Short mmCIF file of C-alpha atoms in Angstrom, two decimals:
data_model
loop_
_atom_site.label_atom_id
_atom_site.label_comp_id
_atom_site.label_asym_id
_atom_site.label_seq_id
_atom_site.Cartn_x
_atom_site.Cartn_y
_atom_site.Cartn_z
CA UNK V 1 13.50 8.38 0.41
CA UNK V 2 11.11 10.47 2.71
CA UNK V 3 7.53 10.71 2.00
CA UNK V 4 6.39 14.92 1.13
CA UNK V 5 9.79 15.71 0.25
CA UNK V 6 8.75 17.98 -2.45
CA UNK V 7 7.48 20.23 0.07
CA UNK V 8 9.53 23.54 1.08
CA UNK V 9 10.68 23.95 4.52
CA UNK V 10 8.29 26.45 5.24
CA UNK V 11 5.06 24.66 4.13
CA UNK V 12 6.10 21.39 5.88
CA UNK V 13 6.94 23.41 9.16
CA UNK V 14 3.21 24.77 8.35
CA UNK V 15 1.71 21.15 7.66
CA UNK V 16 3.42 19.04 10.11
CA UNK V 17 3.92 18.80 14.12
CA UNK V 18 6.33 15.89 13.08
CA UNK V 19 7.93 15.93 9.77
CA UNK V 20 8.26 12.51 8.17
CA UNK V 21 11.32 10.95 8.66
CA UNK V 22 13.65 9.36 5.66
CA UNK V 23 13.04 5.71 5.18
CA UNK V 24 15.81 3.76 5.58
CA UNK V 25 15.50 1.03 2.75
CA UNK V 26 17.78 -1.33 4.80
CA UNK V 27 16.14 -0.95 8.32
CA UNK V 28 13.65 -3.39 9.54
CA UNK V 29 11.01 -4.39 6.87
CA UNK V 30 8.53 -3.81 9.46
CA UNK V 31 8.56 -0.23 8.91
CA UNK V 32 9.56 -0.45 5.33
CA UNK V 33 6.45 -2.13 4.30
CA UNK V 34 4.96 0.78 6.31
CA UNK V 35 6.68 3.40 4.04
CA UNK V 36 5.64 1.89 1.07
CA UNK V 37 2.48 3.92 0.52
CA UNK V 38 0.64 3.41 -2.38
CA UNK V 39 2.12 1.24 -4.67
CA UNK V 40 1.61 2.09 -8.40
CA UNK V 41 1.60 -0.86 -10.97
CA UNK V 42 2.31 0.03 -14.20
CA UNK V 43 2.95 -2.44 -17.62
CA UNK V 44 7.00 -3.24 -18.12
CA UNK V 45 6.18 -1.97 -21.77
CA UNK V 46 6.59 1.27 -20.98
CA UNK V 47 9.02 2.73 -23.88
CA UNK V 48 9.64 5.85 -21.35
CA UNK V 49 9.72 3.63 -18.46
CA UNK V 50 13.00 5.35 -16.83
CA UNK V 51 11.95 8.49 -17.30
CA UNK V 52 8.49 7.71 -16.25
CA UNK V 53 9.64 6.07 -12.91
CA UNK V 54 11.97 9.67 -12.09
CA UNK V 55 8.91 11.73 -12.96
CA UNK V 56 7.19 9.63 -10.55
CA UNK V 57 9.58 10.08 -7.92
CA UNK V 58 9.84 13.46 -7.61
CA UNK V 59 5.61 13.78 -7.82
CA UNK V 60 6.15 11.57 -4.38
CA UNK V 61 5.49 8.08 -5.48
CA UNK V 62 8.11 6.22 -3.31
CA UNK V 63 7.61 2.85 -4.35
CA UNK V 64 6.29 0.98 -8.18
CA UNK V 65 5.73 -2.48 -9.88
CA UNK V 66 6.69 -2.92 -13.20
CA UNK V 67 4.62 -5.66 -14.51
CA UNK V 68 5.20 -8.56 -16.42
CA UNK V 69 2.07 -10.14 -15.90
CA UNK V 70 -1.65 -9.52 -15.83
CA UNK V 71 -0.76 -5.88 -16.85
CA UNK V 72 0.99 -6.81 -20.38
CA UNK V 73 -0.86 -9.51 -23.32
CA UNK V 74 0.99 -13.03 -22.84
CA UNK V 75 2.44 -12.14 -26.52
CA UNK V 76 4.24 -9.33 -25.12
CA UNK V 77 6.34 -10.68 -22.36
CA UNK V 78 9.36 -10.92 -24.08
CA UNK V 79 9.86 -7.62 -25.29
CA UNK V 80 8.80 -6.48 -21.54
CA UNK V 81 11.20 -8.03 -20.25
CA UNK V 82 13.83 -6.91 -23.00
CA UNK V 83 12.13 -3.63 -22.53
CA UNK V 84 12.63 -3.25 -18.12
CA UNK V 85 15.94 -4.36 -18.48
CA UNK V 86 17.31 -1.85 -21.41
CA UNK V 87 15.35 0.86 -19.40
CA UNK V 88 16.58 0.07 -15.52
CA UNK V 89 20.54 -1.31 -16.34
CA UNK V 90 21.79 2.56 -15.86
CA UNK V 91 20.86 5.04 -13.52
CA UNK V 92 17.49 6.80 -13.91
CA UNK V 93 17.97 10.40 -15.21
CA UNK V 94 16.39 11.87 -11.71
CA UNK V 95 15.06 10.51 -8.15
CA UNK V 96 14.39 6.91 -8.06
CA UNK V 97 11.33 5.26 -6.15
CA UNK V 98 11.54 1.40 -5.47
CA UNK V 99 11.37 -0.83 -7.95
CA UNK V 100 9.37 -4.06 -7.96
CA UNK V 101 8.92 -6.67 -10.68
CA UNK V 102 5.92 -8.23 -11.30
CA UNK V 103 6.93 -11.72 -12.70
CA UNK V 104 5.17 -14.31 -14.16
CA UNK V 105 7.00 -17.22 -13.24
CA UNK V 106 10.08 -17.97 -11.16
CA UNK V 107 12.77 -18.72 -13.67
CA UNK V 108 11.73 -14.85 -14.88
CA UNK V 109 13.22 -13.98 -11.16
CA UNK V 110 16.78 -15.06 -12.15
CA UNK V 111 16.86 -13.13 -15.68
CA UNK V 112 16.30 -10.36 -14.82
CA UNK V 113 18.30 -10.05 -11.66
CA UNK V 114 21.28 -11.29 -14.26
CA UNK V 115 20.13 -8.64 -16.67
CA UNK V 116 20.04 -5.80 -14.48
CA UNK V 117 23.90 -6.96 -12.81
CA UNK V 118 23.30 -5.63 -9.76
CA UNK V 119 21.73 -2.04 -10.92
CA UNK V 120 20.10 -0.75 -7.65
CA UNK V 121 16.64 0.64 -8.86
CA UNK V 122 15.46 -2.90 -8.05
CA UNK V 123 14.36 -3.42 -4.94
CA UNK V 124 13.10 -7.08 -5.40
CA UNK V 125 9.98 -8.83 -6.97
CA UNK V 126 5.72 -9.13 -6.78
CA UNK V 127 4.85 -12.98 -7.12
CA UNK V 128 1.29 -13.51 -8.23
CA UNK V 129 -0.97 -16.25 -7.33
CA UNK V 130 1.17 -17.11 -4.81
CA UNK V 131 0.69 -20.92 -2.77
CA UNK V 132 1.87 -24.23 -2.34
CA UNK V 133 2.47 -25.06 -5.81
CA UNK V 134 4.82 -21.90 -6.67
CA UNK V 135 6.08 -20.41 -3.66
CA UNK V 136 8.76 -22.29 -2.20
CA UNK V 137 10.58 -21.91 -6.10
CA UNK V 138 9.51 -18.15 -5.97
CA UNK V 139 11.03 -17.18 -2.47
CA UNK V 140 14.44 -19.94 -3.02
CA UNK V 141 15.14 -17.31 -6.70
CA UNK V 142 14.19 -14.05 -5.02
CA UNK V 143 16.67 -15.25 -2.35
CA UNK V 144 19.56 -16.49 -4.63
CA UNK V 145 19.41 -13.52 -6.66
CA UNK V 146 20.29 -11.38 -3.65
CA UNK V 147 22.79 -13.58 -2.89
CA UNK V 148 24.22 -12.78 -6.48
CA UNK V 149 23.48 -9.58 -6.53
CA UNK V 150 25.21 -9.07 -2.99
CA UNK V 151 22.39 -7.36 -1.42
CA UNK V 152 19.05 -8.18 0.25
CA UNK V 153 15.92 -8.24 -2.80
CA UNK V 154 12.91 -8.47 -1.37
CA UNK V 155 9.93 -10.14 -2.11
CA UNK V 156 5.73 -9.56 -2.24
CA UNK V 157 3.58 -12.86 -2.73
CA UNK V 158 -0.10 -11.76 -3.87
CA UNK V 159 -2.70 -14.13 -2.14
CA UNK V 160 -5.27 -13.77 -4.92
CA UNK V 161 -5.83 -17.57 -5.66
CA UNK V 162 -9.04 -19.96 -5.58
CA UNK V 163 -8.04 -21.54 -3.00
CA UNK V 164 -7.82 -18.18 -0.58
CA UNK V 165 -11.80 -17.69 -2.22
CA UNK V 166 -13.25 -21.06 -0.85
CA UNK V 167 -14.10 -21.27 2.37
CA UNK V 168 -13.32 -24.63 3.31
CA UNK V 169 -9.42 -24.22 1.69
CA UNK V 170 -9.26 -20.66 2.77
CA UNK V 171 -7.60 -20.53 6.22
CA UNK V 172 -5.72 -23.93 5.83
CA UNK V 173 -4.10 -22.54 2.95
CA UNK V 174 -3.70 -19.36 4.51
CA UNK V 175 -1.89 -21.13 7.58
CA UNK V 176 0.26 -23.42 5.16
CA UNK V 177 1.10 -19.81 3.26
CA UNK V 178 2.14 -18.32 6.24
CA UNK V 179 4.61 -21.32 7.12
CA UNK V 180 6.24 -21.02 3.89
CA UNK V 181 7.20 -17.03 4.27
CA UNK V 182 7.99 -17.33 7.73
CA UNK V 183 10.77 -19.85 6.55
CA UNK V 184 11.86 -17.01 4.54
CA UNK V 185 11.66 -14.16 6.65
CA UNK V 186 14.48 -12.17 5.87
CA UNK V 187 13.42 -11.65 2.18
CA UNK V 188 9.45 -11.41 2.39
CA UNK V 189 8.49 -7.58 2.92
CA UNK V 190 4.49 -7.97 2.80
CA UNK V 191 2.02 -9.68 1.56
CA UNK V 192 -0.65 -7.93 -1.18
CA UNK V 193 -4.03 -9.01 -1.90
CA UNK V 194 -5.33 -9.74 -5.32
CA UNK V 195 -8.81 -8.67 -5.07
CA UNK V 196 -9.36 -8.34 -8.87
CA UNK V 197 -8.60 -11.84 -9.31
CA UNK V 198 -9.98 -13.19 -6.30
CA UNK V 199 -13.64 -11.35 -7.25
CA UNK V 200 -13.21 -13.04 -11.00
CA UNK V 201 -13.45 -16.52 -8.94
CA UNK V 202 -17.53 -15.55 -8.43
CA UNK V 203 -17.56 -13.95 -11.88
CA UNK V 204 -17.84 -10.27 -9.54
CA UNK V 205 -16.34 -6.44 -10.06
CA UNK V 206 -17.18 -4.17 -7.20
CA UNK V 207 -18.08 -0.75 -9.01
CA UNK V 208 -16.93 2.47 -8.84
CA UNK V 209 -20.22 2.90 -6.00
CA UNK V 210 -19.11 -0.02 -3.59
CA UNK V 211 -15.65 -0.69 -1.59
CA UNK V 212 -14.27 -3.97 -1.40
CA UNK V 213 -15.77 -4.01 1.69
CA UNK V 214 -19.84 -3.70 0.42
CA UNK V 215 -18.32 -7.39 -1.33
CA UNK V 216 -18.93 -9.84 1.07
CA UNK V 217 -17.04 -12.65 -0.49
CA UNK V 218 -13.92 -10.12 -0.76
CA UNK V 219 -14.44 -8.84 2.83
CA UNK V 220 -14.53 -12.41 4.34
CA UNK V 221 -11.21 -13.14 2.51
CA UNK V 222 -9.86 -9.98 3.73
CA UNK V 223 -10.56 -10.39 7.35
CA UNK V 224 -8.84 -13.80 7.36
CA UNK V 225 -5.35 -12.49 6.02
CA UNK V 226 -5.65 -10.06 8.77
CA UNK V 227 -6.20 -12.46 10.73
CA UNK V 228 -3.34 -14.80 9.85
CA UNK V 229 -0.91 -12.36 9.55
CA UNK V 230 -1.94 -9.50 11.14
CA UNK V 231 -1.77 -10.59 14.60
CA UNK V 232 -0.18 -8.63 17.18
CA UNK V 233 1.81 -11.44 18.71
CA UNK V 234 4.15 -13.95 16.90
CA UNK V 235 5.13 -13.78 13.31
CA UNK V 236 2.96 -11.11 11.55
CA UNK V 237 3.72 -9.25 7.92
CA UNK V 238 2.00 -6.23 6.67
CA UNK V 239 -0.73 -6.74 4.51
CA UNK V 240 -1.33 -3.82 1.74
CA UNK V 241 -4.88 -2.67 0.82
CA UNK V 242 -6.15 -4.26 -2.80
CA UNK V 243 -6.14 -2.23 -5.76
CA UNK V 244 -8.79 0.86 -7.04
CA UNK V 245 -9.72 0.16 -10.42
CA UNK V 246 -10.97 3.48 -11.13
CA UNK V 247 -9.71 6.80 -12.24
CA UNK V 248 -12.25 8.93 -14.28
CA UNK V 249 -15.89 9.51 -13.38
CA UNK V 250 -19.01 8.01 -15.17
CA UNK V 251 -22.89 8.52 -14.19
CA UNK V 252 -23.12 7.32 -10.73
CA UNK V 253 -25.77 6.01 -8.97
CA UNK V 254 -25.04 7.10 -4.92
CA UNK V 255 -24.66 10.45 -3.72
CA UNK V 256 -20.54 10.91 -3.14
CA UNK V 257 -19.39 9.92 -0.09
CA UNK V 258 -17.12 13.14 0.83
CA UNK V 259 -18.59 15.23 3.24
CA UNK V 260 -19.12 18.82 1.95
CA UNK V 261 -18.12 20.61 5.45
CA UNK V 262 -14.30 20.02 5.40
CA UNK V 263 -13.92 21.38 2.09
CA UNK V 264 -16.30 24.53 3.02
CA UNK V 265 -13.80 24.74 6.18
CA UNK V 266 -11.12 24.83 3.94
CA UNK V 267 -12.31 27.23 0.98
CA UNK V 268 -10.95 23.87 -0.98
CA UNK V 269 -15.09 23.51 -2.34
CA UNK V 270 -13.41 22.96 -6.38
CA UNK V 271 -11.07 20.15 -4.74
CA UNK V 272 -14.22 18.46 -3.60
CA UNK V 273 -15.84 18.72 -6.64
CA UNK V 274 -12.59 17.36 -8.66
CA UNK V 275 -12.20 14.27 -6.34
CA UNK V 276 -15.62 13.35 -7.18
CA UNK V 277 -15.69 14.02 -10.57
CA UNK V 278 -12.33 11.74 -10.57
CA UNK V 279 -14.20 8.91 -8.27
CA UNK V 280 -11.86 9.45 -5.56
CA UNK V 281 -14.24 9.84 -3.26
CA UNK V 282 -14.93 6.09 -3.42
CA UNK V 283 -11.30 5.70 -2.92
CA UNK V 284 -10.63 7.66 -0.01
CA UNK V 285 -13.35 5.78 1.41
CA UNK V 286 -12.03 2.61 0.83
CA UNK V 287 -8.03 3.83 2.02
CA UNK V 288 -10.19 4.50 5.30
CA UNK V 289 -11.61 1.41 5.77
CA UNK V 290 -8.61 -0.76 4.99
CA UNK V 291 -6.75 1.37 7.71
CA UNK V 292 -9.76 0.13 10.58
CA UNK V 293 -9.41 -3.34 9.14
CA UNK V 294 -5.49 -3.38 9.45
CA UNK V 295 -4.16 -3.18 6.67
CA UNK V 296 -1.03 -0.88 5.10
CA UNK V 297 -0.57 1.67 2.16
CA UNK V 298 -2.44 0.34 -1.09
CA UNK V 299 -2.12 -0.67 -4.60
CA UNK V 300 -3.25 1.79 -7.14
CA UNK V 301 -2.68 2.12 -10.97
CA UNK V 302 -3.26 5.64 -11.65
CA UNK V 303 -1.44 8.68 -10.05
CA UNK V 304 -3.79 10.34 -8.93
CA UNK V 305 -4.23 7.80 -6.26
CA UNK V 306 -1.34 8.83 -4.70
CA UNK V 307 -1.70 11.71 -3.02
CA UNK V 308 -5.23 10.17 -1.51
CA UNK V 309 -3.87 7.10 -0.11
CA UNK V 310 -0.83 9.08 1.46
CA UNK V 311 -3.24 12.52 3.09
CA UNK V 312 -4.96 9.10 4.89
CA UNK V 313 -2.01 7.43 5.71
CA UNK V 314 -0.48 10.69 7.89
CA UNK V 315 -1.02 10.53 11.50
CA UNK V 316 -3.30 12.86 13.06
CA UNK V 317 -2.03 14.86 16.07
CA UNK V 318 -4.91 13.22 18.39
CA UNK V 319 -3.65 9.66 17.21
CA UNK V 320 -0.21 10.90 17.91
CA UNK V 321 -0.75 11.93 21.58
CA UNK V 322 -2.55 8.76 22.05
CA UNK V 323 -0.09 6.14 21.11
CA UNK V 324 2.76 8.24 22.82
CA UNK V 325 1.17 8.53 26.29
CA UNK V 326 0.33 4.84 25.53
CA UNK V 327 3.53 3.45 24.83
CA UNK V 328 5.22 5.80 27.91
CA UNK V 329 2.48 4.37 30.06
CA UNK V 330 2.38 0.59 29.42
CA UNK V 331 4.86 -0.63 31.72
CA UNK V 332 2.62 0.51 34.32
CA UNK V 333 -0.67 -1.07 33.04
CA UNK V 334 -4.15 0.61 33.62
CA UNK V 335 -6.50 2.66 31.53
CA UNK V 336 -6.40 6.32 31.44
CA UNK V 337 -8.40 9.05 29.86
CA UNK V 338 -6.95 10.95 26.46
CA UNK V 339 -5.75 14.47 27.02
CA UNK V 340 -8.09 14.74 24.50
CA UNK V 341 -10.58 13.88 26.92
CA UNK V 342 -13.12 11.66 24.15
CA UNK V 343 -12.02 8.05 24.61
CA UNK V 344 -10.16 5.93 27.63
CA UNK V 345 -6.55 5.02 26.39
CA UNK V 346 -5.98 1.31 27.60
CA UNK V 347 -1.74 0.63 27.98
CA UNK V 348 -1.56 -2.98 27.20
CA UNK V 349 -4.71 -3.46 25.30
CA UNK V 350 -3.98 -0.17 22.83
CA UNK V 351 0.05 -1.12 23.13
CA UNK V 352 0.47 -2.94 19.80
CA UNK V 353 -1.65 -0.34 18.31
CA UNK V 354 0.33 2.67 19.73
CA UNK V 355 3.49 0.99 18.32
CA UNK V 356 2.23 1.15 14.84
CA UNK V 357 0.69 4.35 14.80
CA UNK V 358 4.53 5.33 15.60
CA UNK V 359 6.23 3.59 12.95
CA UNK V 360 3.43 5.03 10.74
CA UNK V 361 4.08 8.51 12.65
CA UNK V 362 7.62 8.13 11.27
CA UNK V 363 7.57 7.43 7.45
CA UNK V 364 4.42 9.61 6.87
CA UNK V 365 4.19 12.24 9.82
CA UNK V 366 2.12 13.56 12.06
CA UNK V 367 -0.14 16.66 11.07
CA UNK V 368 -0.72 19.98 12.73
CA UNK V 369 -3.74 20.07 14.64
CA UNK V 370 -4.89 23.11 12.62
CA UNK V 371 -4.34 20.71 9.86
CA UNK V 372 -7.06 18.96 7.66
CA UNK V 373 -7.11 15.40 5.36
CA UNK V 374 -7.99 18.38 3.10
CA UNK V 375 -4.90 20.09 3.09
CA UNK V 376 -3.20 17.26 2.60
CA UNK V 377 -5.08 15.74 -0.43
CA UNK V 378 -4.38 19.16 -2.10
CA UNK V 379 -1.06 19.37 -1.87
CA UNK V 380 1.02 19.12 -5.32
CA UNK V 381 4.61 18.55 -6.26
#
């Protein structure tokens, strides 16, 4: 799997200073989580499903959730099930991206494992509403089906529960949550966050006009899983940006929050105008913002998203040349100033930063300095 691997030679060698690499889906899950990307959810009723997931693949979605829960009507989850199962026992007919199962419940873990013997388009399972009461059960069946299927499947608790909303259960539960996955370390691969679910606790739905971030409530929730396990010291797991609801414009009340000069820069003025017209622009906003506040790749549930969340998630040549002279100067402490001669790089303060602008550097890239977000929300496979 390598992320922009639908480019030719001569456009990434036109796009890139540092091609992405291939992800190795049995390295570290550090920097697998990083590859991820944006994550697409889609129901496990698909009646093309195979198909859809190889069309996918080769439009650059690297990794997918089939869903067996919120996405599908709770009279429907047997024939989903029947359905993923039929559709992922044999080889897809073209590329394959990860595959994740959303289940709804734990014995669901060890059925379908058993149905698909062993197939390997599944790369492990989403657990929703994850916490005390579930996820010990959850993790203990994601694990034994590995066992049985005689390779690592790995596993993605959503922390969208009341008790993560509440303030005064929030960061106990949080620290009790973190506990639990740490036990089971060499299965968990990152942690998502619910937001949908945990806005429906205050009867709330940010609109297509607000991030998750204009929510307080959502924001407050947000910057404590960062904070649990986003540290840079100790056990830490990458936490994934919540999902974008929205795919198709409606009458807006703000102006759009894409700056018009890029585009101009770029004679890409109709691209701008598209991305708007598609509410992207409130996306790419919100991709930005989850990248200051920590967090890695995204869910999304329309392809579109894709390409968005991945132009934001290459490293910029400035970011580059920062976290390398970092990293080759932090055995020797001090601050010095950027060859780009705009900020002060700092070697132990900026080190755990520098170290993840690398790994990101490596599954996504690092663009030309003649090249723009722009080009690289343009690009099609």
């Amino acid at each position: 799997m390598r992320h922009y691997d639908f480019l030719t030679a001569a456009d990434t060698d036109r796009l890139f200073h540092r091609a992405p690499r291939p992800i190795d889906t049995g390295a570290d899950l550090a920097r697998l989580a990083i590859g991820l990307g944006a994550t697409l959810y889609m129901p496990a009723t698909r009646p093309a499903l195979a198909q859809d997931l190889s069309r996918l693949a080769a439009h650059g979605v690297l990794s997918v959730v089939a869903c067996l829960e919120d996405a599908i009507g709770d009279h429907e989850v047997a024939t989903a099930e029947a359905n993923l199962i039929g559709q992922l026992a044999g080889p897809l007919p073209g590329p394959a991206p990860l595959v994740f199962v959303r289940v709804r419940t734990a014995d669901q873990i060890a059925r379908i494992a058993a149905g698909l013997a062993g197939q390997g388009q599944l790369a492990g399972f989403v657990l929703p509403k994850f916490g005390d009461h579930c996820g010990a059960d959850f993790l203990q069946q994601v694990r034994a089906a590995g066992e049985r299927a005689g390779r690592p499947l790995l596993a993605m608790p959503v922390l969208e529960t009341a008790e993560l909303a509440y303030a005064e259960s929030r960061i106990q539960t949080l620290l009790d949550i973190r506990a639990l996955l740490e036990k089971f370390a060499d299965v968990v691969l990152a942690v998502r966050l619910g937001a949908t679910d945990l806005a429906a606790t205050y009867g709330l739905r940010r609109s297509r006009d607000h991030t998750v971030y204009d929510i307080q409530l959502l924001a407050a929730v947000i910057g404590d899983v960062v904070n649990v396990f986003g540290r840079a010291e100790g056990y830490s797991l990458a936490v994934t940006g919540p999902v974008w609801e929205y795919f198709s414009g409606t009458e807006r009340i703000f102006k759009p929050l894409l700056r018009e000069s890029p585009f101009i820069e770029h004679a890409e003025r109709e691209l701008r105008g598209k991305l708007i017209r598609k509410d992207l622009d409130g996306l790419i906003r919100e991709v930005a913002l989850d990248k200051a506040n920590g967090l890695v790749g995204k869910t999304v549930i329309h392809p579109s998203h894709v390409a968005a969340v991945h132009a934001l998630s290459v490293v910029t040549l400035e970011e580059y040349t920062d976290a390398v002279d970092i990293v080759g100067t932090n055995a020797m402490g001090g601050a010095v100033a950027s060859a780009y001669r705009n900020k002060m790089n700092e070697s132990k303060p900026h080190t755990a930063w520098a170290r993840r602008t690398l790994a990101r550097a490596d599954a996504f890239g690092v663009a030309r300095a003649s090249t723009s977000f722009v080009d690289l929300l343009g690009l099609q496979p």
